[in-house]
mmCIF file of C-alpha atoms in Angstrom:
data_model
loop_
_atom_site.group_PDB
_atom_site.id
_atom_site.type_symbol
_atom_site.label_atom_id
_atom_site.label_comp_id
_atom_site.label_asym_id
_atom_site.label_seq_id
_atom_site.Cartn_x
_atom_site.Cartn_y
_atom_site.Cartn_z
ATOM 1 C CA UNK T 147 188.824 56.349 90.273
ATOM 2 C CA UNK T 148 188.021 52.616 91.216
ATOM 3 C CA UNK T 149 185.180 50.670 89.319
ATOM 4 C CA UNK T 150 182.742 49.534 91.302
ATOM 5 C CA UNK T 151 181.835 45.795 90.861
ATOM 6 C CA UNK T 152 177.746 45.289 90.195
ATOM 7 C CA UNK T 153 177.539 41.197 91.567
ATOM 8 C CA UNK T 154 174.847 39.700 88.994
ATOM 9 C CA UNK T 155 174.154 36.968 91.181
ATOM 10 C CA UNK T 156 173.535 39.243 94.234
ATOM 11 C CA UNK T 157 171.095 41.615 91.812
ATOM 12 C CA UNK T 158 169.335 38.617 90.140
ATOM 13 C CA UNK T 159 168.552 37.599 93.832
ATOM 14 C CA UNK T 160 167.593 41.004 95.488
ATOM 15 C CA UNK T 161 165.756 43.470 93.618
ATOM 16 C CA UNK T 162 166.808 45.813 96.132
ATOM 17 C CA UNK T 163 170.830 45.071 95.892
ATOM 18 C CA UNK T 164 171.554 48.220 93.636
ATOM 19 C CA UNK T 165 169.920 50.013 96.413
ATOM 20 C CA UNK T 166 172.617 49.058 98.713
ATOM 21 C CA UNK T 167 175.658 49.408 96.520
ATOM 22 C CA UNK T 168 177.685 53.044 98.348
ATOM 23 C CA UNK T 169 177.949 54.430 94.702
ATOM 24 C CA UNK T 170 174.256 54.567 94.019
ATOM 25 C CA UNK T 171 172.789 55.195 97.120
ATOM 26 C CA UNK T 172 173.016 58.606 96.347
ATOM 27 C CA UNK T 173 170.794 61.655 97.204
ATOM 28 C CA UNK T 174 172.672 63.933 94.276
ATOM 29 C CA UNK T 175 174.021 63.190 90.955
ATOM 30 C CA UNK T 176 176.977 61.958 91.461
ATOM 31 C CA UNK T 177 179.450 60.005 88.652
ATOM 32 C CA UNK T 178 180.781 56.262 89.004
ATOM 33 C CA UNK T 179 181.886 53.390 87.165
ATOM 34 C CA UNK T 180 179.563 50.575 87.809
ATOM 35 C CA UNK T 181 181.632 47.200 86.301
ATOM 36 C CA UNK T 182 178.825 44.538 85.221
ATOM 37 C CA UNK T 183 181.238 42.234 83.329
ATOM 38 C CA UNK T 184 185.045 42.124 84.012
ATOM 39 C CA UNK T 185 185.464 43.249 79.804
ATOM 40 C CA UNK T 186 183.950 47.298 81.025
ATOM 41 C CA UNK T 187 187.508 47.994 82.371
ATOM 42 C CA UNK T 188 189.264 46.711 79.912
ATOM 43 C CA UNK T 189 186.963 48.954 77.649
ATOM 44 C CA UNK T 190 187.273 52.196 79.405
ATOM 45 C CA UNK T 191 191.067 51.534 80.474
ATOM 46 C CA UNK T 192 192.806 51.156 84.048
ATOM 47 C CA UNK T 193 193.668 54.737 84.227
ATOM 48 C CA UNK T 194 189.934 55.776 83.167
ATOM 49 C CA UNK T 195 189.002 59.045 86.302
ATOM 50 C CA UNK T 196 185.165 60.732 86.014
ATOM 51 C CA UNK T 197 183.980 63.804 87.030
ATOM 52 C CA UNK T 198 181.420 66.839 86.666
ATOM 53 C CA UNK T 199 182.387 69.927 84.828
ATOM 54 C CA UNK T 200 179.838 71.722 84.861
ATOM 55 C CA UNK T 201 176.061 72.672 86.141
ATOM 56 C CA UNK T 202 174.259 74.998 85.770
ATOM 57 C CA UNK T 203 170.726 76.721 86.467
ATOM 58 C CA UNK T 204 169.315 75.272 82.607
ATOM 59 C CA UNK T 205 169.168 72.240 80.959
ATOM 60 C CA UNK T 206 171.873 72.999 78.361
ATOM 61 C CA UNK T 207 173.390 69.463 77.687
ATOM 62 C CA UNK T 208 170.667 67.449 76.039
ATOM 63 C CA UNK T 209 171.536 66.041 72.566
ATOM 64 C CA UNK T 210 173.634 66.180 69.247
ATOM 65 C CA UNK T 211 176.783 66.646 70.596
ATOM 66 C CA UNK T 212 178.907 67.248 67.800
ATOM 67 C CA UNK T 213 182.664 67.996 67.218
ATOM 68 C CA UNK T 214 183.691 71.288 65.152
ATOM 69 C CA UNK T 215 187.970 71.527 64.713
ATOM 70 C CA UNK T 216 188.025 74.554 64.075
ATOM 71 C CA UNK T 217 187.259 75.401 67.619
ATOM 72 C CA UNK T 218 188.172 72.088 68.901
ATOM 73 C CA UNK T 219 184.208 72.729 70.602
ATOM 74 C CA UNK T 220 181.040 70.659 70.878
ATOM 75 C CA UNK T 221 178.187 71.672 70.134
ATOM 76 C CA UNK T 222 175.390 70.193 72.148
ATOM 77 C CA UNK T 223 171.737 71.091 72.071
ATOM 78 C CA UNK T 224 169.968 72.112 74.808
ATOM 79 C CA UNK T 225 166.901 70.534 76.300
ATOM 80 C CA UNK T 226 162.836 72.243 75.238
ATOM 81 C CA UNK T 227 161.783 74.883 77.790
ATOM 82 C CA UNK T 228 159.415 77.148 76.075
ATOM 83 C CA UNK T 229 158.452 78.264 72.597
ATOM 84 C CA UNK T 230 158.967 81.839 73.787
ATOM 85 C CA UNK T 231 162.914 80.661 74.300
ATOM 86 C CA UNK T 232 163.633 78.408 71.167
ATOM 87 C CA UNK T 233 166.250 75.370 71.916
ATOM 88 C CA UNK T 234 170.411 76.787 71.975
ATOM 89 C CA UNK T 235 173.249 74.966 71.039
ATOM 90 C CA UNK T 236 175.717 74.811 73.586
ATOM 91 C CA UNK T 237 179.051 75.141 72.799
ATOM 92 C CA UNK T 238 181.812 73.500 74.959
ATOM 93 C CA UNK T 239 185.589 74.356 74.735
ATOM 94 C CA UNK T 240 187.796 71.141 74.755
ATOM 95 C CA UNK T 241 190.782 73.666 75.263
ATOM 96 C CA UNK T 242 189.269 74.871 78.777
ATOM 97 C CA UNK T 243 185.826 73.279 79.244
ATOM 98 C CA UNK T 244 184.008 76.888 78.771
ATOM 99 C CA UNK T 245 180.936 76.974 77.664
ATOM 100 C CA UNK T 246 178.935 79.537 75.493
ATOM 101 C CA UNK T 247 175.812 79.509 73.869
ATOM 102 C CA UNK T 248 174.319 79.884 70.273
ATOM 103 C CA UNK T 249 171.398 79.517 67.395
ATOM 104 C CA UNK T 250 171.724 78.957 64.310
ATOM 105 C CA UNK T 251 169.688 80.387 61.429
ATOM 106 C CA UNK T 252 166.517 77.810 60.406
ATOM 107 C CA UNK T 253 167.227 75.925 63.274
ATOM 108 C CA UNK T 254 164.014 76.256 65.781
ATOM 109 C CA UNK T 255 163.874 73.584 67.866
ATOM 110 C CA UNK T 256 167.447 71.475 67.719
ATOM 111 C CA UNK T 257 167.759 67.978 68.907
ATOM 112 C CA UNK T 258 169.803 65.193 67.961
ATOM 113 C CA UNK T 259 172.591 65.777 64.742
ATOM 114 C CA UNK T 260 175.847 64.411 63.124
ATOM 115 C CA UNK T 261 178.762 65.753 61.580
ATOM 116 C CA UNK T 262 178.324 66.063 57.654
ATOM 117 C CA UNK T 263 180.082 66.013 54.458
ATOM 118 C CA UNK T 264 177.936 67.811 51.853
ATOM 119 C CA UNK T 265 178.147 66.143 48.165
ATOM 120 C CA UNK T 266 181.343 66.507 46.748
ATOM 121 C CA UNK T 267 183.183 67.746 49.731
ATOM 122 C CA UNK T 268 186.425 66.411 50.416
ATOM 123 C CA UNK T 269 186.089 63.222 52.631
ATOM 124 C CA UNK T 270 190.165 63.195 53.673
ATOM 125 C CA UNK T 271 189.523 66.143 55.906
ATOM 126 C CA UNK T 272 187.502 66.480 58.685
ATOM 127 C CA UNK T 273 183.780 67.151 57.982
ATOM 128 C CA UNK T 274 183.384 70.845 57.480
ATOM 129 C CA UNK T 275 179.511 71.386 58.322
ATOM 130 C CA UNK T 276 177.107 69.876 61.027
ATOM 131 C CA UNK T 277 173.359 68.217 60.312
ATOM 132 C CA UNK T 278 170.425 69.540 63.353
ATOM 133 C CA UNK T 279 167.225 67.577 63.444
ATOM 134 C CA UNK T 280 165.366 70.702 63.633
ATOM 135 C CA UNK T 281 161.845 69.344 65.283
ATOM 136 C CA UNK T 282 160.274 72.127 63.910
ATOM 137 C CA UNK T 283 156.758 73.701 66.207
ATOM 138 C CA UNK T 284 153.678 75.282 65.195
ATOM 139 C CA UNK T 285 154.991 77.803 62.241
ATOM 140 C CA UNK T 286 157.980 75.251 60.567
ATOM 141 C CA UNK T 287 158.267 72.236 59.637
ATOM 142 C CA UNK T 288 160.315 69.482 61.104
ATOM 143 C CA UNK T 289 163.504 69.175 58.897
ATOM 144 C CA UNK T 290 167.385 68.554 58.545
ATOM 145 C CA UNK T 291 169.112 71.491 58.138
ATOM 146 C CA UNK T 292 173.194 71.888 57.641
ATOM 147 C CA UNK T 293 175.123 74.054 59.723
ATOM 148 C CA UNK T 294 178.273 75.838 59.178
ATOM 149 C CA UNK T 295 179.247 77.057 62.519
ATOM 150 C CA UNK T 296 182.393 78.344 61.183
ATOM 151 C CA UNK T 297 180.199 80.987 59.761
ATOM 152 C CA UNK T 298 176.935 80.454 61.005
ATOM 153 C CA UNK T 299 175.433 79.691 57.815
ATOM 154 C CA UNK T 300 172.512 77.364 57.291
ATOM 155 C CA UNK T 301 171.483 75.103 54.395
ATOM 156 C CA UNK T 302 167.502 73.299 54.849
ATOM 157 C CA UNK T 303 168.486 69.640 53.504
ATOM 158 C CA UNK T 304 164.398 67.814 53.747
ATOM 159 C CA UNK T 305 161.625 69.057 55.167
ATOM 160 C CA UNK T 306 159.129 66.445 54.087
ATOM 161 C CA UNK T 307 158.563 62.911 53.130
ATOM 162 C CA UNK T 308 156.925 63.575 49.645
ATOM 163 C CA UNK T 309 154.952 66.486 50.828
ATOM 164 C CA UNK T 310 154.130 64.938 54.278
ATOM 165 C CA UNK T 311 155.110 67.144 57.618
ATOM 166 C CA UNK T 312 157.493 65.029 59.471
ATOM 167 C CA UNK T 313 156.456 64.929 63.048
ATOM 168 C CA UNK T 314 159.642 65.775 64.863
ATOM 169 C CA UNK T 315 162.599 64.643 63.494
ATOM 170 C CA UNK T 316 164.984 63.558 66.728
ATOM 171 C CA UNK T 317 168.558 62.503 65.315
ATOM 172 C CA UNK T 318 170.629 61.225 62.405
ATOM 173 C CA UNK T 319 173.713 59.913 61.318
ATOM 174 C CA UNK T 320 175.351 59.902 57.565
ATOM 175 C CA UNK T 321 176.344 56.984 56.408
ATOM 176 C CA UNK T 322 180.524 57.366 55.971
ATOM 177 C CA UNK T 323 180.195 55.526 52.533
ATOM 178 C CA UNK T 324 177.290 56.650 50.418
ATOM 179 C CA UNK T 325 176.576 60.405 52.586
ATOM 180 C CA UNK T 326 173.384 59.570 52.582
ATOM 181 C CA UNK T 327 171.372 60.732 55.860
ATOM 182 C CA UNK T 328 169.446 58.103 57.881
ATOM 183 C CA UNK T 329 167.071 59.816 60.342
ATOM 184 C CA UNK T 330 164.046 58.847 62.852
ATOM 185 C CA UNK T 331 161.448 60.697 63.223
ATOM 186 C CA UNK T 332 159.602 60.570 66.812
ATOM 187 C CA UNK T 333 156.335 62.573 68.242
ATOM 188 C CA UNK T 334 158.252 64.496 71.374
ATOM 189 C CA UNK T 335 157.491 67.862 69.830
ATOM 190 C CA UNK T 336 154.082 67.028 70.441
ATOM 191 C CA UNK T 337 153.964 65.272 73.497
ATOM 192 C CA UNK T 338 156.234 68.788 74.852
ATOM 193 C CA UNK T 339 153.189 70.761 73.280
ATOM 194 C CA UNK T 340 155.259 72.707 70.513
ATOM 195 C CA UNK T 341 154.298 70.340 67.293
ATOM 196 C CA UNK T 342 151.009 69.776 65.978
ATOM 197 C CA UNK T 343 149.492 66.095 66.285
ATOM 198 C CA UNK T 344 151.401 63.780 64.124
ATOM 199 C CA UNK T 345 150.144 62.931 60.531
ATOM 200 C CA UNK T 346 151.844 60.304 60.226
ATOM 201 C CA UNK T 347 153.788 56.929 61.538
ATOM 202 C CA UNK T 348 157.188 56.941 63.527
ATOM 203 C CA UNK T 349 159.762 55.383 61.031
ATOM 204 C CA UNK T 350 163.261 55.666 60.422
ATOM 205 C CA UNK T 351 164.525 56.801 56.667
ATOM 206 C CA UNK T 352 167.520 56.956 54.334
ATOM 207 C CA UNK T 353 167.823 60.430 52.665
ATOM 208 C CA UNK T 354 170.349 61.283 49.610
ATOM 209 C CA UNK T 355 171.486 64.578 50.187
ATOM 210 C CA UNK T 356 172.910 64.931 46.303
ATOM 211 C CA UNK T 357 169.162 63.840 44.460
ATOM 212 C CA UNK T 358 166.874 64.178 47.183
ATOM 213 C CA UNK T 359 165.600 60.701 47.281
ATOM 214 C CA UNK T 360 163.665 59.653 50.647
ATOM 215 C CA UNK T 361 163.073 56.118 51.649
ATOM 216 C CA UNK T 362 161.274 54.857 54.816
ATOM 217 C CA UNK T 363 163.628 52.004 55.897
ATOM 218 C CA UNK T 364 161.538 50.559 58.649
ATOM 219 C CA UNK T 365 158.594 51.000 60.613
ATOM 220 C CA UNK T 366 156.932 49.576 63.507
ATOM 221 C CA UNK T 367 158.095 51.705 66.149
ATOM 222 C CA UNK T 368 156.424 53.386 69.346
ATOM 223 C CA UNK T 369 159.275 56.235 69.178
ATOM 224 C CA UNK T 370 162.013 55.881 67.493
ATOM 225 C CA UNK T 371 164.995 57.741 68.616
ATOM 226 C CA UNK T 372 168.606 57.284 68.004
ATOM 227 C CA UNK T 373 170.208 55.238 65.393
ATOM 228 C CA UNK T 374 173.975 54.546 64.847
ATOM 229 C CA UNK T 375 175.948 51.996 62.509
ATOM 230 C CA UNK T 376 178.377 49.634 63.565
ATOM 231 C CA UNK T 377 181.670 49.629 62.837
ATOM 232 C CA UNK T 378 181.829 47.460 59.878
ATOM 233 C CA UNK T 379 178.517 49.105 58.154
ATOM 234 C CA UNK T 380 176.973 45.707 58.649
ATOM 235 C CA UNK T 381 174.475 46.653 61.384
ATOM 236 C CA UNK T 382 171.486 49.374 62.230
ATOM 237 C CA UNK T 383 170.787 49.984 65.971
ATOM 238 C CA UNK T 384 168.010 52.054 66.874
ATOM 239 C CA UNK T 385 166.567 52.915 70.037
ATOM 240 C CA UNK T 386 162.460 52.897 70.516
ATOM 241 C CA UNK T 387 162.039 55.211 73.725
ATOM 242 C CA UNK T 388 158.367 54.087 73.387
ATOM 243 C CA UNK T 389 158.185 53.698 76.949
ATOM 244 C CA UNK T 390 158.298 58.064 77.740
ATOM 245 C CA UNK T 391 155.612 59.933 75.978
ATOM 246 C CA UNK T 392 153.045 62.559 77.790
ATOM 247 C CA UNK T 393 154.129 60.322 80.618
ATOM 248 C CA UNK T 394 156.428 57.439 81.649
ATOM 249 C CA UNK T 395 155.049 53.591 81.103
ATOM 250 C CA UNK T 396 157.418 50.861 81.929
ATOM 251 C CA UNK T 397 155.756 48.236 80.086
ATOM 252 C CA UNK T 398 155.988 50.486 76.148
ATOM 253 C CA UNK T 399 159.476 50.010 74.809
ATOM 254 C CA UNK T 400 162.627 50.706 76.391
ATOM 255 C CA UNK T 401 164.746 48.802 73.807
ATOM 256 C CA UNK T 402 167.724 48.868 71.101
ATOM 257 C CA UNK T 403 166.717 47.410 68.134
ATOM 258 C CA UNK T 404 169.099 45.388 65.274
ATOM 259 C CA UNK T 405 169.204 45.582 61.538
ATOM 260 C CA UNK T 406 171.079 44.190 58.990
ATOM 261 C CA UNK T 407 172.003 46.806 56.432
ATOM 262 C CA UNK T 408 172.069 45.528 52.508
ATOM 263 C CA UNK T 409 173.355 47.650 49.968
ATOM 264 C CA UNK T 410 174.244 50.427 52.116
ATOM 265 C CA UNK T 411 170.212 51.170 51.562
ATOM 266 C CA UNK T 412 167.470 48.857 52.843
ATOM 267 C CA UNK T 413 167.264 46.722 56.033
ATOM 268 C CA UNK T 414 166.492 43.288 56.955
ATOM 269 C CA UNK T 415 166.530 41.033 59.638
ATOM 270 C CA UNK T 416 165.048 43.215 62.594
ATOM 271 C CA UNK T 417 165.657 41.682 66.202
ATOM 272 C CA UNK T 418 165.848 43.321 69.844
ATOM 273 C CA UNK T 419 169.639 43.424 71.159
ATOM 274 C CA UNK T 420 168.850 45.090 74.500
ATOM 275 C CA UNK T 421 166.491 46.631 76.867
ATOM 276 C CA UNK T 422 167.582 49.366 79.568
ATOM 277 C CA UNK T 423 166.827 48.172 83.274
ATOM 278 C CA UNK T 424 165.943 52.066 83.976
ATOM 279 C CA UNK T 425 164.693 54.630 82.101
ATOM 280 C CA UNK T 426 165.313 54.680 78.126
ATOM 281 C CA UNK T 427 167.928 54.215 76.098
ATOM 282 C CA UNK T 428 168.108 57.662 74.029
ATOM 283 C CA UNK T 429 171.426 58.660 71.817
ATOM 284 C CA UNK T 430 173.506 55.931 70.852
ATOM 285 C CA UNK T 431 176.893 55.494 69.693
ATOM 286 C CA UNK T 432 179.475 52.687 68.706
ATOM 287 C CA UNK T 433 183.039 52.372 69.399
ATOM 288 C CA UNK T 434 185.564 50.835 67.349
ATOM 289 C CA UNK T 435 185.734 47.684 68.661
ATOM 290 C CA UNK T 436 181.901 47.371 68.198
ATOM 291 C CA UNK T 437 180.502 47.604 71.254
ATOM 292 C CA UNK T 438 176.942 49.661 71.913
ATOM 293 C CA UNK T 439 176.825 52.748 74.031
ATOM 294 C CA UNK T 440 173.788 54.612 75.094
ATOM 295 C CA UNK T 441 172.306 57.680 76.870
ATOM 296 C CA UNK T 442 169.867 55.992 79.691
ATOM 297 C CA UNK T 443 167.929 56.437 82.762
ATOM 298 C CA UNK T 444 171.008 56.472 85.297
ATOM 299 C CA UNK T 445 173.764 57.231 82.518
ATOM 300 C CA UNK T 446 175.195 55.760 80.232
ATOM 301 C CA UNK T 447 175.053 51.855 79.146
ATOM 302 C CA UNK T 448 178.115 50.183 77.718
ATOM 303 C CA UNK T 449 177.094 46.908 75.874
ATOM 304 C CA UNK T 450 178.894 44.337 73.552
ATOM 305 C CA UNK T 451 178.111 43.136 70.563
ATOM 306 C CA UNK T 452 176.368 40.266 71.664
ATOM 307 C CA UNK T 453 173.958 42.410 73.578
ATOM 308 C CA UNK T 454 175.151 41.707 77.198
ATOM 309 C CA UNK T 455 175.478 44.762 79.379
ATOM 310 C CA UNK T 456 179.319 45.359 79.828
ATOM 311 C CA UNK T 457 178.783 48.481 82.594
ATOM 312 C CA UNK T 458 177.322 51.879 83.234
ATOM 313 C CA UNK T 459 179.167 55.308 83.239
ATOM 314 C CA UNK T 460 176.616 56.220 86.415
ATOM 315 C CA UNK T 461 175.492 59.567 87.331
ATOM 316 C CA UNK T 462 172.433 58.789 88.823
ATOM 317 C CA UNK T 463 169.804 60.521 86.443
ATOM 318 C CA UNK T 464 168.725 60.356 83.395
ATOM 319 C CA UNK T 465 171.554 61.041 80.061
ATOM 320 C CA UNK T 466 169.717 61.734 77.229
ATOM 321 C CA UNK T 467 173.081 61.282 74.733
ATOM 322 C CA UNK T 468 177.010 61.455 75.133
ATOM 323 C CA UNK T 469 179.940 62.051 72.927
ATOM 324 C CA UNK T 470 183.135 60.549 72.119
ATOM 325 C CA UNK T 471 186.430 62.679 71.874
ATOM 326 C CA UNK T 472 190.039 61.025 71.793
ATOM 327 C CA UNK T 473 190.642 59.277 74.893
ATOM 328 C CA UNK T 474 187.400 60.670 76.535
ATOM 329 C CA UNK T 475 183.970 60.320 76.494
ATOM 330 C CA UNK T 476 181.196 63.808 77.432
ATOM 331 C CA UNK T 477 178.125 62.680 79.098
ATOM 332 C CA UNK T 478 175.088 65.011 79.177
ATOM 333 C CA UNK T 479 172.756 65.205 81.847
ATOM 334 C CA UNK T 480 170.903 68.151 80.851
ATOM 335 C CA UNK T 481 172.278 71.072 83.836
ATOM 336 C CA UNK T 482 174.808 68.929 84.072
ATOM 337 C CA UNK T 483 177.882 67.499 81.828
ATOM 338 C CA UNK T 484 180.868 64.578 83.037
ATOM 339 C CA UNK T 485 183.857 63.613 81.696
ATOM 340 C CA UNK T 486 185.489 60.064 81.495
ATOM 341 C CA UNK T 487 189.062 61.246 80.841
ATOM 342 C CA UNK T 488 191.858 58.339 80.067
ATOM 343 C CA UNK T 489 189.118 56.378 78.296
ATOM 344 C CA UNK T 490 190.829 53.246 76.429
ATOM 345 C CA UNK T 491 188.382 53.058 73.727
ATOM 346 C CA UNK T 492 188.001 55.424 70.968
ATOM 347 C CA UNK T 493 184.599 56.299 69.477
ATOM 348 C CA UNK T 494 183.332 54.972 65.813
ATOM 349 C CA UNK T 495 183.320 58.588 64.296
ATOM 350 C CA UNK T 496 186.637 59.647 66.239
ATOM 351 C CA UNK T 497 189.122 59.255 63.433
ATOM 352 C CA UNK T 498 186.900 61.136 61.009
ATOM 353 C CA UNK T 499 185.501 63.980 63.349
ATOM 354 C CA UNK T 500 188.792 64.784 64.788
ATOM 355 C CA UNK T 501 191.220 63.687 62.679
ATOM 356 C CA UNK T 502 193.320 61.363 65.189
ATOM 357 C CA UNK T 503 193.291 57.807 65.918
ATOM 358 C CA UNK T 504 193.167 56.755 62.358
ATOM 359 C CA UNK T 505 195.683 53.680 62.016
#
C-alpha cells in the first residue's frame, strides 16, 4: 500500500481539497494512509500494508483494547447498546484474527482499560491481570475493577472518590514505575441514558492500588477521556472530547491536553498540544519514539512531539481507540476493526505487554 500525500498548502487554500483527494472521497469505510509530513512514513515503515478484518452486524470494537499472552488475544470492549444487553469484551485472536465474545464478573458497563500489575506482582513478566473502567448504570457504581481473564476472576479496585459516585469512569493507564492507576472520569454514561446525573466535576486522578489513596490531579475539563504517558514519564496527555455530549458541538473541546508530571504524582504546567480537524480525539497512545497517537473522527491521528500532525491511519469514520502489537497497530471502528501490518514503530507499552521489543 502507497501513502497518500495530504498537500498543506493546497488544504490551507481550499477547504474543500480533502474532498477531492481519491482516498477520501469515499462512500464506505475504507482504510488509507494519508502522509501530512514526510516523517509519517518513516514512522509507520516503507513496507507498512492496511486492511479490514473484520465487520460485523454490532459495534464490538470500541475501547480498551488490551493484550493477554496467554492467548496472544485482545480484548476490546464493545460499544453501549442497551441496559437490557450490558457492554462485552471482545476478544480477538492474533494467531488467526477470530473473534469471540465475553463478560466478566463486576464488570457492567466496560470502556476504556490497561494492562495491570497488582502490588507485589512480579514486574519482569508480562502483566498477569487487566484494569476495566467499569462506567457503572443505575444499580452500580462507576469503578476500576481487575480482571483475570485467564480465569475470569474479578477484583473491584475504587469505586469512589471518598464516598463520592464517580460519574463514569472512561479509561486508565498505570503508571510503569509507582503502579499507581491514573484515571478520567467523563459523563457518557449519562449522556447514553444508563448513569444517573453526575454529582460531581470531570477530573482526572492518581489512585494507589496498595493503600488506597485517591488524588484528583487536575480539573477543568468538559470531558475528559483518554490519558497516556510519554515515553520518558515526563509528560501527561489527555484528551477533552468536550465537543460530543447528548449531541455534537464543534466549538466545545476537541483537544489533547499536556502536563508535566512531578514526582511521579502531581501535575503542572497544563498547555493544549493539539486539536483534531474532525471529530474527537478519544483513546490515546504513545510510541517509543514519543510521538502521540489517537482514536479520531476519520481514524487515527499520528502526531509528534512537538504537536504537529505527522498523518492519519484513515478509515473514513469515526475510531474511538486503537492498539499497538509488535510490528502492527489494531484500529477499532466499532463493526469494524483494521490492521496496519509491517508497522516500523513499536508502541510505548509493547515491550512490557508482550514481552518483545525490549532492547
Amino acid at each position: 500500500m502507497s501513502f497518500v500525500t495530504v498537500d498543506l498548502l493546497a488544504l490551507a487554500r481550499d477547504a474543500n481539497y480533502f474532498s477531492t483527494l481519491t482516498a477520501t472521497n469515499i462512500t464506505a469505510p475504507a482504510i488509507s494512509l494519508l502522509s501530512y509530513h514526510p516523517d509519517f512514513q518513516t514512522v509507520l515503515g516503507e513496507n507498512a500494508t492496511a486492511r479490514k478484518i473484520a465487520d460485523l452486524p454490532w459495534e464490538a470494537f470500541h475501547e480498551a483494547g488490551i493484550y493477554n499472552k496467554n492467548d496472544n488475544s485482545l480484548y476490546v470492549t464493545s460499544n453501549y447498546q442497551s441496559l437490557d444487553d450490558n457492554i462485552n469484551i471482545t476478544v480477538v485472536s492474533l494467531d488467526d484474527y477470530s473473534i469471540t465474545s465475553t463478560q466478566f464478573p463486576d464488570v457492567w458497563e466496560a470502556n476504556g482499560g490497561t494492562s495491570y500489575y497488582p502490588p507485589g506482582a512480579d514486574q519482569s513478566q508480562t502483566p498477569p491481570q487487566q484494569v476495566y473502567c467499569d462506567e457503572g448504570d443505575f444499580e452500580h457504581y462507576s469503578q476500576l475493577v481487575a480482571v483475570d481473564p485467564n480465569t475470569n476472576t474479578s477484583t473491584i479496585l475504587l469505586t469512589s472518590f471518598m464516598g463520592r459516585n464517580f460519574s463514569s469512569i472512561n479509561d486508565a493507564r498505570q503508571h510503569p514505575v509507582t503502579g499507581d492507576l491514573w484515571f478520567t472520569d467523563a459523563d457518557y454514561g449519562y449522556y447514553q441514558f444508563f448513569r444517573p446525573q453526575p454529582s460531581q466535576p470531570k477530573q482526572v486522578y492518581r489512585f494507589e492500588p496498595k493503600t488506597g489513596v485517591v488524588q484528583v490531579v487536575a480539573d477543568g475539563f468538559v470531558e475528559p477521556n483518554g490519558l497516556e504517558f510519554s515515553p520518558d514519564l515526563k509528560t501527561l496527555y489527555v484528551t477533552d472530547t468536550g465537543a460530543q455530549q447528548f449531541t455534537f458541538n464543534g466549538t466545545r473541546p476537541a483537544t489533547i491536553y499536556a502536563f508535566d508530571i512531578q514526582g511521579d504524582k502531581t501535575l503542572t504546567n497544563r498547555r493544549t498540544f493539539a486539536f483534531s480537524d474532525i471529530g474527537f480525539p478519544d483513546g490515546i497512545h504513545c510510541d517509543t519514539e514519543g510521538n502521540v497517537w489517537a482514536g479520531a473522527g476519520d481514524g487515527v491521528h499520528v502526531w509528534n512531539k512537538e504537536g504537529i500532525l505527522l498523518g492519519k491511519i484513515f478509515v473514513g469514520e469515526t475510531s474511538n481507540n486503537f492498539a499497538f502489537a509488535p510490528g502492527k497497530v489494531f484500529v477499532f471502528s466499532n463493526s469494524r476493526l483494521w490492521v496496519v501490518e509491517n508497522v516500523k514503530v513499536q508502541g510505548r507499552e509493547v515491550c512490557k505487554d508482550f514481552g518483545i521489543g525490549c532492547e
